[in-house]
Coordinates of C-alpha atoms in Angstrom, one line a residue:
X1 CA -95.0 8.3 69.2
X2 CA -92.0 7.5 67.7
X3 CA -89.8 8.6 67.8
X4 CA -91.0 6.0 65.7
X5 CA -88.3 6.7 66.0
X6 CA -85.6 5.4 61.0
X7 CA -83.7 2.7 59.0
X8 CA -83.2 2.8 55.3
X9 CA -80.7 5.6 55.1
X10 CA -78.5 4.0 57.7
X11 CA -78.6 0.9 55.5
X12 CA -76.6 -1.6 57.5
X13 CA -79.2 -1.6 60.2
X14 CA -82.0 -1.5 57.7
X15 CA -85.2 -2.4 59.5
X16 CA -83.5 -2.6 62.8
X17 CA -82.0 0.8 63.4
X18 CA -83.7 4.2 63.1
X19 CA -82.7 7.0 60.8
X20 CA -83.6 10.7 61.0
X21 CA -86.1 10.8 58.1
X22 CA -87.9 7.5 58.2
X23 CA -89.2 7.4 61.8
X24 CA -88.4 10.8 63.2
X25 CA -88.4 9.4 66.6
X26 CA -88.6 5.9 67.4
X27 CA -85.5 6.3 68.9
X28 CA -83.2 8.2 66.7
X29 CA -81.6 11.5 66.8
X30 CA -79.1 13.0 64.3
X31 CA -77.5 16.3 65.2
X32 CA -74.8 18.5 64.0
X33 CA -73.6 22.0 63.1
X34 CA -74.8 23.8 60.0
X35 CA -71.6 24.0 58.0
X36 CA -70.5 23.3 54.5
X37 CA -67.2 21.9 55.9
X38 CA -67.2 19.2 58.6
X39 CA -66.3 20.1 62.1
X40 CA -65.6 17.3 64.6
X41 CA -65.0 18.3 68.2
X42 CA -63.7 16.8 71.4
X43 CA -62.2 17.7 74.7
X44 CA -58.4 18.1 74.3
X45 CA -56.4 14.9 74.3
X46 CA -54.6 14.3 77.6
X47 CA -52.4 11.5 76.4
X48 CA -51.3 9.6 73.3
X49 CA -54.1 7.1 74.0
X50 CA -56.7 9.8 74.2
X51 CA -55.4 11.2 70.8
X52 CA -55.8 7.8 69.2
X53 CA -59.3 7.3 70.6
X54 CA -60.3 10.8 69.4
X55 CA -59.0 10.0 65.9
X56 CA -61.2 6.8 65.8
X57 CA -64.2 8.9 66.8
X58 CA -63.4 11.4 64.1
X59 CA -63.1 8.5 61.6
X60 CA -66.4 6.9 62.7
X61 CA -68.3 10.2 62.5
X62 CA -67.0 10.8 59.0
X63 CA -67.9 7.3 58.0
X64 CA -71.5 7.7 59.3
X65 CA -71.9 10.8 57.2
X66 CA -70.4 9.4 54.1
X67 CA -72.5 6.3 54.4
X68 CA -75.7 8.2 55.0
X69 CA -75.4 11.6 53.3
X70 CA -79.0 12.4 53.8
X71 CA -78.7 12.2 57.6
X72 CA -75.5 14.2 57.3
X73 CA -77.4 17.0 55.6
X74 CA -80.1 16.8 58.2
X75 CA -77.5 17.1 60.9
X76 CA -76.1 20.3 59.2
X77 CA -73.0 18.8 57.4
X78 CA -73.7 20.1 53.9
X79 CA -70.7 18.5 52.2
X80 CA -72.7 15.6 51.0
X81 CA -75.9 17.5 49.9
X82 CA -75.7 16.2 46.3
X83 CA -75.5 12.5 47.3
X84 CA -77.9 9.7 48.1
X85 CA -76.9 6.6 50.1
X86 CA -75.6 3.6 48.2
X87 CA -77.8 0.7 49.2
X88 CA -76.0 -1.9 47.1
X89 CA -74.7 -5.1 48.8
X90 CA -71.1 -4.1 47.8
X91 CA -71.4 -0.9 49.7
X92 CA -72.8 -2.7 52.7
X93 CA -69.8 -5.1 52.7
X94 CA -67.5 -2.2 52.6
X95 CA -69.0 -0.5 55.6
X96 CA -69.0 -3.7 57.6
X97 CA -65.3 -4.2 56.8
X98 CA -64.7 -0.6 57.8
X99 CA -66.4 -1.2 61.2
X100 CA -64.4 -4.4 61.8
X101 CA -61.1 -2.5 61.1
X102 CA -62.0 0.3 63.5
X103 CA -63.1 -2.2 66.1
X104 CA -59.7 -3.9 65.9
X105 CA -57.9 -0.5 66.1
X106 CA -60.0 0.3 69.2
X107 CA -59.1 -3.0 70.8
X108 CA -55.4 -2.2 70.6
X109 CA -55.9 0.9 72.8
X110 CA -55.2 0.2 76.5
X111 CA -58.2 1.7 78.2
X112 CA -56.2 2.2 81.4
X113 CA -54.3 4.8 79.5
X114 CA -57.4 6.8 78.7
X115 CA -58.8 9.8 80.6
X116 CA -62.2 9.1 82.2
X117 CA -64.1 11.0 79.4
X118 CA -62.3 9.1 76.7
X119 CA -62.7 5.8 78.5
X120 CA -66.5 6.3 78.3
X121 CA -66.2 7.2 74.7
X122 CA -64.2 4.0 74.0
X123 CA -66.9 1.9 75.7
X124 CA -69.6 3.5 73.7
X125 CA -67.7 3.3 70.4
X126 CA -67.0 -0.4 71.0
X127 CA -70.6 -1.1 71.6
X128 CA -71.7 0.8 68.5
X129 CA -69.2 -1.0 66.3
X130 CA -70.0 -4.4 67.7
X131 CA -73.7 -4.0 67.1
X132 CA -73.1 -2.6 63.6
X133 CA -71.1 -5.6 62.7
X134 CA -73.6 -8.0 64.2
X135 CA -76.5 -6.3 62.4
X136 CA -74.9 -7.1 59.0
X137 CA -75.3 -10.9 59.7
X138 CA -79.1 -10.5 59.2
X139 CA -78.8 -8.8 55.8
X140 CA -81.3 -6.1 56.6
X141 CA -80.7 -4.2 53.4
X142 CA -82.7 -6.9 51.6
X143 CA -85.8 -5.8 53.5
X144 CA -85.6 -2.0 53.3
X145 CA -89.2 -1.0 53.5
X146 CA -92.7 -1.6 54.9
X147 CA -95.6 0.7 55.9
X148 CA -93.4 2.4 58.5
X149 CA -90.4 3.4 56.5
X150 CA -88.7 3.2 53.1
X151 CA -88.1 5.5 50.2
X152 CA -91.8 6.0 49.7
X153 CA -92.0 7.5 53.2
X154 CA -88.5 9.0 53.6
X155 CA -87.7 10.8 50.4
X156 CA -90.9 13.0 50.3
X157 CA -90.0 14.3 53.8
X158 CA -86.6 15.4 52.8
X159 CA -87.6 18.9 51.7
X160 CA -89.0 19.6 55.2
X161 CA -85.8 18.5 56.9
X162 CA -83.3 20.8 55.1
X163 CA -82.6 24.5 55.1
X164 CA -82.0 26.3 51.8
X165 CA -79.9 29.5 52.3
X166 CA -77.6 29.3 49.3
X167 CA -77.9 28.7 45.6
X168 CA -75.5 25.7 46.1
X169 CA -78.1 24.1 48.4
X170 CA -80.7 24.2 45.6
X171 CA -78.2 22.9 43.0
X172 CA -77.2 20.0 45.2
X173 CA -80.8 19.2 46.0
X174 CA -81.5 19.0 42.2
X175 CA -78.6 16.6 41.9
X176 CA -80.2 14.5 44.6
X177 CA -83.5 14.6 42.7
X178 CA -81.7 13.4 39.6
X179 CA -80.3 10.4 41.6
X180 CA -83.6 9.2 43.0
X181 CA -84.4 7.0 40.0
X182 CA -81.1 5.0 40.3
X183 CA -81.5 4.9 44.1
X184 CA -85.0 3.4 44.0
X185 CA -83.9 0.9 41.3
X186 CA -81.1 -0.3 43.6
X187 CA -83.6 -0.8 46.4
X188 CA -85.9 -2.8 44.1
X189 CA -83.0 -5.0 43.1
X190 CA -82.2 -5.6 46.8
X191 CA -85.8 -6.6 47.4
X192 CA -85.7 -9.0 44.5
X193 CA -82.6 -10.6 46.1
X194 CA -84.6 -10.8 49.3
X195 CA -87.4 -12.6 47.5
X196 CA -84.9 -15.1 46.1
X197 CA -83.5 -15.8 49.7
X198 CA -87.0 -15.9 51.2
X199 CA -86.3 -12.7 53.2
X200 CA -89.3 -10.4 53.2
X201 CA -91.4 -8.5 55.7
X202 CA -94.7 -9.9 56.7
X203 CA -97.2 -9.3 53.9
X204 CA -99.6 -7.5 56.2
X205 CA -96.9 -4.8 56.8
X206 CA -96.8 -4.1 53.1
X207 CA -100.5 -3.5 52.4
X208 CA -100.2 0.2 52.3
X209 CA -96.9 0.5 50.5
X210 CA -98.1 0.4 46.9
X211 CA -100.4 3.3 47.6
X212 CA -97.7 5.1 49.6
X213 CA -95.4 4.9 46.6
X214 CA -98.1 5.7 44.0
X215 CA -98.9 8.9 46.0
X216 CA -95.6 10.3 44.7
X217 CA -95.7 9.0 41.2
X218 CA -98.0 8.9 38.2
X219 CA -98.8 11.2 35.3
X220 CA -100.1 14.0 37.4
X221 CA -96.5 14.7 38.6
X222 CA -95.1 14.2 35.1
X223 CA -97.5 16.9 33.9
X224 CA -97.4 19.1 37.0
X225 CA -94.1 18.4 38.8
X226 CA -94.5 21.6 40.9
X227 CA -97.2 19.8 42.8
X228 CA -94.8 17.1 44.1
X229 CA -93.7 17.1 47.7
X230 CA -90.0 17.1 46.7
X231 CA -90.5 20.3 44.8
X232 CA -91.3 22.2 47.9
X233 CA -88.0 24.1 48.3
X234 CA -88.5 25.8 44.9
X235 CA -92.0 27.2 45.7
X236 CA -91.8 31.0 45.8
X237 CA -88.7 31.3 43.7
X238 CA -88.8 33.9 40.8
X239 CA -90.8 33.3 37.7
X240 CA -88.6 31.7 35.0
X241 CA -86.0 30.6 37.5
X242 CA -83.6 28.2 35.9
X243 CA -83.0 26.0 39.0
X244 CA -86.8 25.6 39.4
X245 CA -87.1 24.5 35.8
X246 CA -84.3 21.9 36.4
X247 CA -86.1 20.6 39.5
X248 CA -89.4 20.2 37.6
X249 CA -87.6 18.3 34.9
X250 CA -85.9 16.0 37.4
X251 CA -89.2 15.2 39.1
X252 CA -91.1 14.7 35.8
X253 CA -88.5 12.6 34.1
X254 CA -86.9 10.8 37.1
X255 CA -88.6 11.0 40.5
X256 CA -92.3 10.5 39.6
X257 CA -91.6 7.6 37.2
X258 CA -89.3 5.9 39.8
X259 CA -92.1 6.0 42.4
X260 CA -94.4 4.5 39.8
X261 CA -92.0 1.7 39.1
X262 CA -91.7 1.1 42.9
X263 CA -95.5 1.0 43.3
X264 CA -95.9 -1.4 40.4
X265 CA -93.1 -3.7 41.7
X266 CA -94.7 -3.7 45.2
X267 CA -98.2 -4.3 44.0
X268 CA -97.5 -7.0 41.3
X269 CA -94.3 -8.7 42.3
X270 CA -93.3 -8.1 46.0
X271 CA -96.4 -8.0 48.1
X272 CA -98.0 -11.1 46.6
X273 CA -94.8 -13.1 47.3
X274 CA -94.1 -11.7 50.8
X275 CA -94.3 -14.1 53.7
X276 CA -97.7 -14.7 55.3
X277 CA -96.4 -15.3 58.8
X278 CA -96.3 -12.3 61.1
X279 CA -93.9 -13.3 63.7
X280 CA -90.1 -12.8 63.6
X281 CA -89.6 -16.3 64.9
X282 CA -91.1 -17.5 61.6
X283 CA -88.7 -15.4 59.5
X284 CA -85.4 -16.6 58.0
X285 CA -83.5 -15.5 61.1
X286 CA -86.1 -17.0 63.4
X287 CA -85.9 -16.6 67.2
X288 CA -82.2 -15.9 67.0
X289 CA -82.9 -12.7 65.0
X290 CA -85.7 -11.7 67.3
X291 CA -83.4 -12.2 70.4
X292 CA -80.9 -9.9 68.6
X293 CA -83.5 -7.2 67.9
X294 CA -84.4 -7.2 71.6
X295 CA -80.8 -6.8 72.6
X296 CA -80.4 -4.0 70.1
X297 CA -83.5 -2.0 71.1
X298 CA -83.4 -2.5 74.9
X299 CA -79.6 -2.5 75.2
X300 CA -80.0 -5.4 77.7
X301 CA -79.7 -9.2 77.7
X302 CA -83.3 -9.8 78.7
X303 CA -84.9 -12.7 77.0
X304 CA -88.2 -12.6 75.3
X305 CA -89.7 -14.7 78.1
X306 CA -88.4 -12.4 80.8
X307 CA -89.7 -9.3 78.9
X308 CA -93.1 -11.0 78.5
X309 CA -93.3 -11.6 82.3
X310 CA -92.3 -8.0 83.1
X311 CA -95.0 -6.9 80.8
X312 CA -97.7 -9.0 82.4
X313 CA -96.7 -7.7 85.9
X314 CA -96.8 -4.1 84.7
X315 CA -100.2 -4.6 83.0
X316 CA -101.6 -6.0 86.2
X317 CA -100.3 -3.1 88.3
X318 CA -101.5 -0.4 86.0
X319 CA -104.9 -2.1 85.6
X320 CA -105.4 -1.9 89.3
X321 CA -104.6 1.9 89.2
X322 CA -107.0 2.4 86.4
X323 CA -109.8 0.8 88.4
X324 CA -109.1 3.2 91.2
X325 CA -109.4 6.1 88.8
X326 CA -112.6 4.8 87.3
X327 CA -114.0 4.8 90.9
X328 CA -113.2 8.5 91.2
X329 CA -114.8 9.5 87.9
X330 CA -118.3 10.7 87.1
X331 CA -119.1 7.6 85.0
X332 CA -122.7 6.7 85.6
X333 CA -122.1 2.9 86.1
X334 CA -119.1 3.1 88.3
X335 CA -121.1 1.9 91.4
X336 CA -123.3 -0.7 89.6
X337 CA -120.6 -2.7 87.8
X338 CA -117.5 -4.5 89.0
X339 CA -114.2 -5.8 87.6
X340 CA -113.8 -6.5 84.0
X341 CA -117.4 -5.6 83.2
X342 CA -116.9 -2.1 84.7
X343 CA -113.6 -1.7 82.8
X344 CA -115.2 -2.7 79.5
X345 CA -118.1 -0.4 80.0
X346 CA -115.9 2.5 81.0
X347 CA -113.5 2.1 78.0
X348 CA -116.4 1.8 75.7
X349 CA -117.8 5.0 77.1
X350 CA -114.5 6.7 76.4
X351 CA -114.3 5.4 72.8
X352 CA -117.9 6.3 71.9
X353 CA -118.8 9.5 73.8
X354 CA -118.4 12.6 71.6
X355 CA -117.4 14.8 74.6
X356 CA -113.9 13.2 74.4
X357 CA -113.2 14.1 70.8
X358 CA -112.7 17.2 68.7
X359 CA -114.7 17.7 65.5
X360 CA -112.1 20.0 63.8
X361 CA -108.4 19.4 63.4
X362 CA -107.5 23.0 64.2
X363 CA -109.1 22.6 67.6
X364 CA -107.0 19.5 68.2
X365 CA -103.8 21.3 67.2
X366 CA -104.7 24.3 69.3
X367 CA -105.2 22.1 72.3
X368 CA -101.8 20.5 71.8
X369 CA -100.2 23.9 71.7
X370 CA -102.0 25.0 74.8
X371 CA -100.8 22.0 76.7
X372 CA -97.2 22.5 75.5
X373 CA -97.3 26.1 76.6
X374 CA -98.6 25.2 80.1
X375 CA -95.9 22.6 80.5
X376 CA -93.1 24.8 79.2
X377 CA -93.8 27.2 82.1
X378 CA -93.3 24.4 84.6
X379 CA -90.0 23.1 83.4
X380 CA -87.8 25.1 85.8
X381 CA -89.4 23.1 88.6
X382 CA -88.0 19.9 87.1
X383 CA -84.6 21.0 85.6
X384 CA -81.8 23.4 86.2
X385 CA -80.6 23.2 82.6
X386 CA -83.0 23.8 79.7
X387 CA -82.4 23.6 75.9
X388 CA -82.1 26.7 73.8
X389 CA -83.6 25.1 70.7
X390 CA -87.3 26.0 70.3
X391 CA -90.1 23.7 69.1
X392 CA -93.5 23.9 67.6
X393 CA -96.6 21.8 66.9
X394 CA -97.8 21.0 63.4
X395 CA -100.1 18.5 61.6
X396 CA -98.8 15.3 59.9
X397 CA -98.8 15.3 56.1
X398 CA -101.9 13.7 54.5
X399 CA -99.9 11.1 52.6
X400 CA -98.5 9.7 55.8
X401 CA -101.3 10.0 58.4
X402 CA -103.6 7.1 57.7
X403 CA -100.9 4.4 58.5
X404 CA -98.8 6.5 60.9
X405 CA -98.8 6.6 64.7
X406 CA -100.5 9.2 66.8
X407 CA -97.5 11.6 66.6
X408 CA -93.8 11.8 66.2
X409 CA -91.0 14.3 66.8
X410 CA -88.6 15.9 64.4
X411 CA -85.3 17.2 66.0
X412 CA -84.4 20.9 65.4
X413 CA -81.0 22.4 64.8
X414 CA -79.8 25.1 67.1
X415 CA -77.2 26.6 64.8
X416 CA -79.7 27.3 62.0
X417 CA -82.5 28.3 64.3
X418 CA -84.5 25.4 63.0
X419 CA -87.1 24.4 65.6
X420 CA -88.0 20.9 66.6
X421 CA -91.5 19.8 65.6
X422 CA -94.1 17.8 67.5
X423 CA -96.0 16.4 64.5
X424 CA -99.5 15.4 65.3
X425 CA -101.8 13.0 63.4
X426 CA -105.1 14.7 62.7
X427 CA -106.5 11.9 60.6
X428 CA -109.6 10.2 62.0
X429 CA -110.4 12.6 64.8
X430 CA -112.7 10.1 66.4
X431 CA -109.5 8.1 67.3
X432 CA -107.7 11.1 68.9
X433 CA -109.2 11.4 72.4
X434 CA -108.8 14.5 74.5
X435 CA -107.8 12.5 77.6
X436 CA -104.7 11.2 75.9
X437 CA -103.4 14.6 74.8
X438 CA -101.4 15.6 77.9
X439 CA -99.2 12.5 78.1
X440 CA -98.7 12.5 74.3
X441 CA -97.6 16.2 74.4
X442 CA -95.2 15.6 77.3
X443 CA -93.8 12.6 75.6
X444 CA -93.1 14.2 72.2
X445 CA -92.3 17.7 73.2
X446 CA -91.2 18.8 76.7
X447 CA -90.0 17.3 79.0
X448 CA -89.9 14.4 76.6
X449 CA -88.2 14.0 73.2
X450 CA -87.6 17.7 72.4
X451 CA -86.0 18.5 75.7
X452 CA -83.8 15.4 75.8
X453 CA -82.7 15.6 72.2
X454 CA -82.1 19.3 72.1
X455 CA -80.0 19.0 75.3
X456 CA -78.0 16.2 73.7
X457 CA -77.5 18.4 70.6
X458 CA -76.3 21.3 72.8
X459 CA -73.8 19.2 74.9
X460 CA -70.5 21.0 75.2
X461 CA -67.0 19.6 75.8
X462 CA -67.9 16.2 74.3
X463 CA -66.9 14.8 70.9
X464 CA -69.6 15.5 68.3
X465 CA -69.8 11.7 67.7
X466 CA -71.5 11.5 71.1
X467 CA -74.4 13.8 70.1
X468 CA -75.5 11.2 67.5
X469 CA -76.1 8.4 69.9
X470 CA -79.6 7.1 69.4
X471 CA -80.4 4.2 71.8
X472 CA -84.1 3.6 71.8
X473 CA -84.4 2.3 75.3
X474 CA -82.8 5.5 76.7
X475 CA -84.7 7.9 74.3
X476 CA -88.1 6.3 74.6
X477 CA -87.6 5.4 78.2
X478 CA -86.9 9.0 79.0
X479 CA -90.0 10.2 77.1
X480 CA -92.2 7.7 79.0
X481 CA -90.7 8.9 82.3
X482 CA -91.4 12.4 81.2
X483 CA -95.1 11.7 81.0
X484 CA -95.1 11.0 84.7
X485 CA -93.2 14.2 85.4
X486 CA -96.5 16.0 84.5
X487 CA -97.7 14.9 88.0
X488 CA -94.9 16.7 89.7
X489 CA -95.6 20.3 88.7
X490 CA -97.9 22.6 90.6
X491 CA -101.5 21.7 91.5
X492 CA -104.1 22.9 89.0
X493 CA -104.3 26.5 90.3
X494 CA -100.6 26.9 89.9
X495 CA -100.4 25.8 86.3
X496 CA -100.5 28.8 83.9
X497 CA -103.7 28.9 81.9
X498 CA -105.0 25.9 83.7
X499 CA -108.6 25.2 82.7
X500 CA -111.3 25.6 85.3
X501 CA -112.1 21.9 85.2
X502 CA -109.2 21.0 87.5
X503 CA -110.5 18.8 90.3
X504 CA -109.2 18.6 93.9
X505 CA -106.7 15.7 94.3
X506 CA -105.4 15.9 90.8
X507 CA -102.0 17.3 90.3
X508 CA -100.2 19.3 87.7
X509 CA -101.0 18.6 84.1
X510 CA -103.5 15.8 85.0
X511 CA -106.4 17.7 86.3
X512 CA -109.3 15.3 86.5
X513 CA -109.9 11.5 86.4
X514 CA -110.1 11.4 82.6
X515 CA -106.7 13.1 82.3
X516 CA -105.3 10.6 84.8
X517 CA -106.9 7.7 83.0
X518 CA -105.3 9.0 79.8
X519 CA -101.9 9.0 81.5
X520 CA -102.4 5.4 82.7
X521 CA -103.7 4.4 79.3
X522 CA -100.4 5.6 77.8
X523 CA -98.4 3.8 80.4
X524 CA -100.5 0.7 79.9
X525 CA -99.9 1.0 76.2
X526 CA -96.1 0.6 76.7
X527 CA -96.6 -2.2 79.2
X528 CA -98.8 -4.1 76.8
X529 CA -96.1 -3.7 74.2
X530 CA -93.9 -6.0 76.2
X531 CA -96.6 -8.6 76.2
X532 CA -97.7 -8.2 72.6
X533 CA -94.4 -7.8 70.9
X534 CA -93.0 -10.9 72.5
X535 CA -96.4 -12.7 72.0
X536 CA -96.3 -11.9 68.3
X537 CA -92.6 -12.7 67.7
X538 CA -91.8 -15.4 70.2
X539 CA -95.0 -17.1 71.3
X540 CA -96.9 -17.4 68.0
X541 CA -99.7 -14.9 68.6
X542 CA -101.8 -13.9 65.7
X543 CA -102.5 -10.3 64.8
X544 CA -106.1 -10.6 66.1
X545 CA -104.9 -12.0 69.4
X546 CA -102.6 -9.0 69.9
X547 CA -105.5 -6.6 69.0
X548 CA -107.9 -8.3 71.3
X549 CA -105.4 -8.2 74.2
X550 CA -104.9 -4.4 73.8
X551 CA -108.6 -3.7 73.5
X552 CA -109.3 -5.6 76.7
X553 CA -106.6 -3.8 78.7
X554 CA -106.8 -0.1 77.6
X555 CA -109.0 2.7 76.5
X556 CA -107.2 3.0 73.2
X557 CA -109.3 3.2 70.0
X558 CA -109.5 0.1 67.8
X559 CA -108.0 2.1 64.8
X560 CA -105.1 3.2 67.0
X561 CA -104.5 -0.3 68.2
X562 CA -104.6 -1.8 64.7
X563 CA -102.0 0.7 63.5
X564 CA -99.8 -0.1 66.6
X565 CA -100.0 -3.9 66.2
X566 CA -99.0 -3.5 62.6
X567 CA -96.1 -1.4 63.7
X568 CA -95.0 -4.1 66.1
X569 CA -95.2 -6.7 63.4
X570 CA -93.1 -4.5 61.1
X571 CA -90.5 -3.6 63.7
X572 CA -89.7 -6.5 66.0
X573 CA -88.3 -5.6 69.4
X574 CA -88.5 -1.8 69.1
X575 CA -91.7 -1.4 71.1
X576 CA -90.2 -3.2 74.1
X577 CA -87.6 -0.4 74.5
X578 CA -90.0 2.2 76.0
X579 CA -91.1 0.4 79.1
X580 CA -87.7 -1.3 79.7
X581 CA -86.0 2.1 79.5
X582 CA -88.6 3.8 81.7
X583 CA -88.4 1.1 84.4
X584 CA -84.6 1.5 84.6
X585 CA -84.9 5.3 85.0
X586 CA -87.6 4.9 87.7
X587 CA -85.5 2.3 89.5
X588 CA -82.5 4.7 89.5
X589 CA -84.8 7.5 90.8
X590 CA -86.1 5.3 93.6
X591 CA -82.6 4.5 94.6
X592 CA -81.6 8.2 94.6
X593 CA -84.6 9.1 96.7
X594 CA -83.9 6.3 99.2
X595 CA -80.2 7.0 99.5
X596 CA -80.3 10.8 99.4
X597 CA -83.4 11.3 101.6
X598 CA -84.1 14.9 102.2
X599 CA -81.1 15.9 100.0
X600 CA -82.8 14.5 96.9
X601 CA -83.5 17.2 94.3
X602 CA -85.6 16.1 91.3
X603 CA -84.0 18.9 89.2
X604 CA -80.4 17.7 89.7
X605 CA -81.5 14.1 89.3
X606 CA -83.1 14.8 85.9
X607 CA -80.1 16.8 84.8
X608 CA -77.8 13.9 85.7
X609 CA -79.9 11.4 83.7
X610 CA -79.6 13.7 80.6
X611 CA -76.0 14.8 81.0
X612 CA -74.4 12.0 78.8
X613 CA -76.9 11.8 76.0
X614 CA -78.6 8.6 74.8
X615 CA -76.4 5.9 76.2
X616 CA -77.1 2.2 76.7
X617 CA -78.9 1.4 79.9
X618 CA -76.0 -0.4 81.6
X619 CA -73.9 2.7 81.0
X620 CA -76.6 5.0 82.4
X621 CA -77.0 2.8 85.5
X622 CA -73.3 2.8 86.2
X623 CA -73.0 6.6 85.7
X624 CA -76.0 7.3 87.9
X625 CA -74.9 5.0 90.7
X626 CA -71.6 6.9 90.8
X627 CA -73.6 10.2 90.8
X628 CA -75.7 9.1 93.7
X629 CA -72.6 8.1 95.7
X630 CA -71.1 11.4 94.9
X631 CA -74.2 13.3 96.1
X632 CA -74.2 11.2 99.2
X633 CA -70.7 12.5 100.0
X634 CA -71.9 16.0 99.6
X635 CA -70.7 16.4 96.0

């Protein structure tokens, strides 16, 4: 569920930010127009100050694309298709200086002279630049990979993220292939510098990385380069095609050996010297770094202690609701056991009873598609504006699945007709329970990530810079809120293709106690993250403490929990964004319902939440309070 998600290509943020390829959605979204020449757009300038602000937005958008040419290509700007990012420290210093200069230029614009739209843009740009500058203090380019992201995860996905409609697209892609060797060598040098400074990820987050890299290297790809994941665009081209031959040579002579070098470096040099400690508070940056990651991901000033307490409160509330659902289930021991003993027995029943699991991955994928189809038909009850970009469901690649989360989302691109993709993990089917499928589908597809990201992509009359905002607390908070929206569509008989098992008293997409327990399990998952993330990184918890806490408070499988805890260790602070963002959206909804009374319309409320794209939570709150006041006046 990531959105999990995407760092290395937006190098200044390294392990802190999120880039389109590495973690498709932990909280990142990169959008654009499919064009070989850049187009940056904005509402017309109303004043000289507006014009200066628009020029800064143009500059910043151009900088982002030059700095991260892979994300530029994914967003549809094909001018940089032949390039890979420059991860060198010198390049990082240049980009930070660039951000400082733009921040100073922005400071000299009097915001009182700006139109309301450009005043909002100025606020957002100032925030982005400030966080970008602060990020560089932690030197994240020295720790550019772990089991979640890095060149061993990102580069093999590139072929799936691009469209190839012209010969020039193939030629540029080959040039990129030819640059992979140098790119990986620069990353290795950065990691060696990190070792010298004592900056490494926790060793436990690196266990899978040598095998991840070796999966794309070795003699088999030297001898059969057409089998490599990065050769995929050339499959099906004519026999004897010269471009295909060049691609095979680039893979055999450059790409595959580079991945082998990376695997050897990781296995023999890097992993053995990586730090043993798992908590961010025990890293070079210590608690100050962890506090910064919380601020970055949640877009709030909440402390680790405050977030921990919010998590404990939410866990207690959700646990009580879970016990009520267990009492309504057909579980044989529901009347003979009480309290923690009943909860443990019920969750063990869920983890071990074959009725809750598929035996074949195609059945799992088909069920996801059926849920998505049913929910799509209900969206007009919840929104007045829907995206035009389609989406689909597909399986996660084998090389990624064992250490990956349950699912993630890839954004589409409207202008090319490229759909978004809900990518489902079919590895270890005995850890993919049926009762979790509805909230997962709603989170990753619609009304979650796909709907929100596609609408952001399709925003009109805003500067294109705005469509690239990627604040995790908003993106993941919305997707968690979207899971609850499944309760608000028609009762079981009104849901298209609803299975006959729908029981009285269960609403919409959640049609029996097990569905509802799955929904609560997913909400509990995000509440536990507040406790576990802060426990690991601020309170000195061990990995086993975190695993035991999650096992004791949810129906999640042990395999799922272990992968999740390793993710929290690898990516401090990110997991806290989901629940913090969702709580803010629910707080705003409760305020709207209270103040608007009978005039409250869930459709226009949801539209308003989505209208500005993925903004920081303080901006969302201010904009929504103004919207509520406007609606109260009959607006």
